[in-house]
PDB file of C-alpha atoms in Angstrom:
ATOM      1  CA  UNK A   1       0.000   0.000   0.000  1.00  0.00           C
ATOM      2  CA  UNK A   2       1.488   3.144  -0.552  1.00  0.00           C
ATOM      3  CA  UNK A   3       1.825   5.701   1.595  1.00  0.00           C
ATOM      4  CA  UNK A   4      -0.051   9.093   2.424  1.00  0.00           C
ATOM      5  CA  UNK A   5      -0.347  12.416   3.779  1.00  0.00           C
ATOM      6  CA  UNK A   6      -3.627  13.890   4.737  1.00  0.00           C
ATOM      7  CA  UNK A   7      -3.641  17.413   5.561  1.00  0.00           C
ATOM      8  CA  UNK A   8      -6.898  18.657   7.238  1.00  0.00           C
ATOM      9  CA  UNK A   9      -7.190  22.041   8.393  1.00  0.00           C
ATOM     10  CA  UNK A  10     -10.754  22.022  10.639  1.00  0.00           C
ATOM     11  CA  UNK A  11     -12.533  24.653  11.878  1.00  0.00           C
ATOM     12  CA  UNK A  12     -11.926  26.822  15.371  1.00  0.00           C
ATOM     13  CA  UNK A  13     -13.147  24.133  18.178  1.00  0.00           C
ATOM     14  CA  UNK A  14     -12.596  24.198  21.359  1.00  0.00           C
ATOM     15  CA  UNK A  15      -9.812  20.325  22.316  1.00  0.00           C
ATOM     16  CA  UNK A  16     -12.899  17.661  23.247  1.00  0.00           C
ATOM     17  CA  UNK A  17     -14.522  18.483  19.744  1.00  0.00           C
ATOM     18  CA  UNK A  18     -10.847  18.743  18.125  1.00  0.00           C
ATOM     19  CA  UNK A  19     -10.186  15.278  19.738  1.00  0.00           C
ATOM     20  CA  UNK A  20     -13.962  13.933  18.709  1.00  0.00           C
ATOM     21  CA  UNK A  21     -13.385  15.267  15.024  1.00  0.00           C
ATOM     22  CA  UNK A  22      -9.703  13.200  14.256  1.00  0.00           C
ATOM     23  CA  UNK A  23     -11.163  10.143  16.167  1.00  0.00           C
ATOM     24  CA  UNK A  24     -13.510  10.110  13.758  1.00  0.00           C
ATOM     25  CA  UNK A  25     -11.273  10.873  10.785  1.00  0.00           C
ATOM     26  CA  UNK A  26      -8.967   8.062  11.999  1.00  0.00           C
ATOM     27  CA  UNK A  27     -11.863   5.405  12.403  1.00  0.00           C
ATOM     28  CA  UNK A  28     -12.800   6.591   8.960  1.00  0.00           C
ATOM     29  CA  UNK A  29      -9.203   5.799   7.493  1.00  0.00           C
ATOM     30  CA  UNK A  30      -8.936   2.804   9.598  1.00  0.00           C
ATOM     31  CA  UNK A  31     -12.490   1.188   8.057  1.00  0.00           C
ATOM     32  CA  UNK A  32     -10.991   2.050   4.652  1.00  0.00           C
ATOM     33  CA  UNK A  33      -8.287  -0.329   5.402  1.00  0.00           C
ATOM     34  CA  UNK A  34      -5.376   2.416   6.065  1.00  0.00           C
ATOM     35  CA  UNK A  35      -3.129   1.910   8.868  1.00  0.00           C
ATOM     36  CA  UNK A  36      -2.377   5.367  10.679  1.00  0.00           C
ATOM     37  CA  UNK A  37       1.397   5.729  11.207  1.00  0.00           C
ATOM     38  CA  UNK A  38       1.366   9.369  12.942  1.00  0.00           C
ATOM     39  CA  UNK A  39      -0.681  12.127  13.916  1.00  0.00           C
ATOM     40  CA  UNK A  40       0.518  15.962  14.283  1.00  0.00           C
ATOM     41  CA  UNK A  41      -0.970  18.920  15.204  1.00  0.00           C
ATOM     42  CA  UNK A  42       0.482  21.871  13.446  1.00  0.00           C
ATOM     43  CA  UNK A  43      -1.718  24.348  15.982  1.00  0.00           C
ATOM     44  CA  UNK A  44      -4.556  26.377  15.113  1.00  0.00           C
ATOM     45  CA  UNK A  45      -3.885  29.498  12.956  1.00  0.00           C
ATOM     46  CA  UNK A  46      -5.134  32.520  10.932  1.00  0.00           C
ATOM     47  CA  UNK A  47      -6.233  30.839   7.595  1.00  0.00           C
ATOM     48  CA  UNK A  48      -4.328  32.734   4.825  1.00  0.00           C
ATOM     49  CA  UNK A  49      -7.713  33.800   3.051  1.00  0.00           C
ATOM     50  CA  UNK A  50     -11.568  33.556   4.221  1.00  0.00           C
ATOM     51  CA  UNK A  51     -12.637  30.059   2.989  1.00  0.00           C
ATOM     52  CA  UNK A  52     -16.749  29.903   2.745  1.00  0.00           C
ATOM     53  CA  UNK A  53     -17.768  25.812   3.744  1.00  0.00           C
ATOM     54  CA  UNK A  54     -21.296  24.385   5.340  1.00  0.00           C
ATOM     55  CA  UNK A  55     -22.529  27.757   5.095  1.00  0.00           C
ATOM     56  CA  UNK A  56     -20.210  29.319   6.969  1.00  0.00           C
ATOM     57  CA  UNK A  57     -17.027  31.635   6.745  1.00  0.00           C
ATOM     58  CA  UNK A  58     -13.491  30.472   8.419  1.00  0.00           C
ATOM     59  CA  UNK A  59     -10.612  33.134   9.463  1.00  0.00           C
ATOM     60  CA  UNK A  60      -9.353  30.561  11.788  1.00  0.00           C
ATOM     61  CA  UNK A  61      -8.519  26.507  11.684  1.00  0.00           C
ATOM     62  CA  UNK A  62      -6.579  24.218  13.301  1.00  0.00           C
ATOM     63  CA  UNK A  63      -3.964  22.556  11.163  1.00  0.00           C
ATOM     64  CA  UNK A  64      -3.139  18.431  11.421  1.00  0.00           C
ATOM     65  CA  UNK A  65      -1.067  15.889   9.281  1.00  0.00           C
ATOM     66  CA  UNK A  66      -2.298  12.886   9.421  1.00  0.00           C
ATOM     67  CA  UNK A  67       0.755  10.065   7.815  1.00  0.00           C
ATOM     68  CA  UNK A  68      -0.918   6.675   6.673  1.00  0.00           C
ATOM     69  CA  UNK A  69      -1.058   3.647   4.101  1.00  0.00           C
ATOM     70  CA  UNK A  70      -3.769   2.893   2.206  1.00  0.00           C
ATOM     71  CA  UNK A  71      -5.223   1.380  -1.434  1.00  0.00           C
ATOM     72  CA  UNK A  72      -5.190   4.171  -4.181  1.00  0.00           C
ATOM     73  CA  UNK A  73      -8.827   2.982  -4.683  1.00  0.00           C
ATOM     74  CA  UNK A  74     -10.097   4.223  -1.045  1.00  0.00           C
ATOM     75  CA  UNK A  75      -8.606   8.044  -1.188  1.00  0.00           C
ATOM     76  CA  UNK A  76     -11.357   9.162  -3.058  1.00  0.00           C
ATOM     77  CA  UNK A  77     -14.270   8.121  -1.100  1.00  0.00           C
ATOM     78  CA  UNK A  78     -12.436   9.661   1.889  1.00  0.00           C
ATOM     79  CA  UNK A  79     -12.005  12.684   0.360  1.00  0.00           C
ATOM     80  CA  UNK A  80     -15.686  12.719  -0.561  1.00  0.00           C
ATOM     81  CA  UNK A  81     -16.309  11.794   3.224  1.00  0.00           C
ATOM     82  CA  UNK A  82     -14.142  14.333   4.388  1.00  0.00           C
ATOM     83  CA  UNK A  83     -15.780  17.002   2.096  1.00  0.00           C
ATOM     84  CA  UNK A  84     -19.006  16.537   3.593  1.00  0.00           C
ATOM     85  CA  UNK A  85     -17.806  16.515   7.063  1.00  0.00           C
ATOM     86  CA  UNK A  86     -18.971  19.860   8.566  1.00  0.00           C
ATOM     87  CA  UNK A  87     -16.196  20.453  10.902  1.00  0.00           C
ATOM     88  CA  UNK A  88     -13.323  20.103   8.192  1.00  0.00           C
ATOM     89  CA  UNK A  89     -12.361  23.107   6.241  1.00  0.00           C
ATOM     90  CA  UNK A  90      -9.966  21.986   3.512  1.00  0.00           C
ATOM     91  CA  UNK A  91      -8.769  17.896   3.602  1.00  0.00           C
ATOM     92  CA  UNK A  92      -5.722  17.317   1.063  1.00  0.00           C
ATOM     93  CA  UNK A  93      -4.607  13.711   0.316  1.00  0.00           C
ATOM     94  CA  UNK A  94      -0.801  13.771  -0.909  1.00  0.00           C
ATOM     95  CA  UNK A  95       1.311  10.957  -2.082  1.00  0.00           C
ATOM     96  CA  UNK A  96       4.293  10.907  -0.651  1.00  0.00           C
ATOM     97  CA  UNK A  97       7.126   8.912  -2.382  1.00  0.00           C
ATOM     98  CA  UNK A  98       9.003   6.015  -0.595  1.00  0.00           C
ATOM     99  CA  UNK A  99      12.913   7.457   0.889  1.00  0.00           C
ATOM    100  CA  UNK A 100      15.446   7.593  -1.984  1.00  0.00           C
ATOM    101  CA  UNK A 101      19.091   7.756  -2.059  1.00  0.00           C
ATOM    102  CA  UNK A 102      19.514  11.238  -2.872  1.00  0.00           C
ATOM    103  CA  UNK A 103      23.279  12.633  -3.187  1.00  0.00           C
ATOM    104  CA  UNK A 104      23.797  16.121  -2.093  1.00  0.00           C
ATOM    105  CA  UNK A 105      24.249  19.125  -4.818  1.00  0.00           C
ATOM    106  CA  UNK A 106      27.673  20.464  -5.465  1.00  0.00           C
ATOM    107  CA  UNK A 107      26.305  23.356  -6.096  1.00  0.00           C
ATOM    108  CA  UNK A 108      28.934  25.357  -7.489  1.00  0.00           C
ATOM    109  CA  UNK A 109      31.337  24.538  -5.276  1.00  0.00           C
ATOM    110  CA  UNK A 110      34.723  23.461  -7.305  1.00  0.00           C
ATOM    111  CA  UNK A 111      35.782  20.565  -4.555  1.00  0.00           C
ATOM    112  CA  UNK A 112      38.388  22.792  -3.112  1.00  0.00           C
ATOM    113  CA  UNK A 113      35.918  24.670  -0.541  1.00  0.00           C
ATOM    114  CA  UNK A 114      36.108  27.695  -3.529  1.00  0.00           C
ATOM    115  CA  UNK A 115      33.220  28.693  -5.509  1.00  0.00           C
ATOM    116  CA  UNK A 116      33.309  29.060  -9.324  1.00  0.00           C
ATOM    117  CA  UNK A 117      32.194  32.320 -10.537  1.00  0.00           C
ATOM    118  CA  UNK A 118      28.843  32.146 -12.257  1.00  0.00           C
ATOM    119  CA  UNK A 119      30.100  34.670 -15.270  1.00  0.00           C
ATOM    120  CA  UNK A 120      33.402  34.933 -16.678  1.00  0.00           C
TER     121      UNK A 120
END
């Protein structure tokens, strides 16, 4: 199963609706067949713009990441689920790609701790 990052931003609550909302959202996942790996809050912020949802404008949301596997069949009926759920704003499902051997950039950097000039 590959894996996944949801990002849900939900609406101003005070923490024993906060907690009742991503119990929920993780029961969702977890009937879907997704196994939840981790859970963060980010906090809850000023949204960057006025989002209109259920009838209702947000300035404010609290932000979470939620990191889990799952079938590439089951995102989007969470997504819809999560759409219609009135106390998340904005859910975003991300892929996010297995750990690769990356090698650092040389940048410009000539190997003897001087840098090349970028115009001659």
């Amino acid at each position: 199963m590959p894996r996944y990052e949801l990002a849900l931003i939900l609406k101003a609550m005070q923490r024993p609706e906060i907690k009742a909302v991503l119990r929920r959202t993780v029961e969702t996942l977890l009937e879907r067949g997704a196994v939840v790996r981790e859970l963060q809050s980010l906090g809850e912020r000023t949204l960057p713009y006025k989002i209109s949802k259920h009838n209702m404008r947000h300035t404010r949301g609290g932000y979470f990441l939620v990191d889990f596997h799952a079938a590439p069949s089951e995102i989007p009926s969470l997504l819809d689920h999560l759409e219609r759920d009135v106390d998340v704003v904005r859910p975003t499902v991300v892929r996010k790609d297995e750990q690769r051997n990356v090698e650092p950039c040389a940048g410009l950097e000539t190997g003897l701790g001087e840098s090349r000039p970028l115009h001659k």
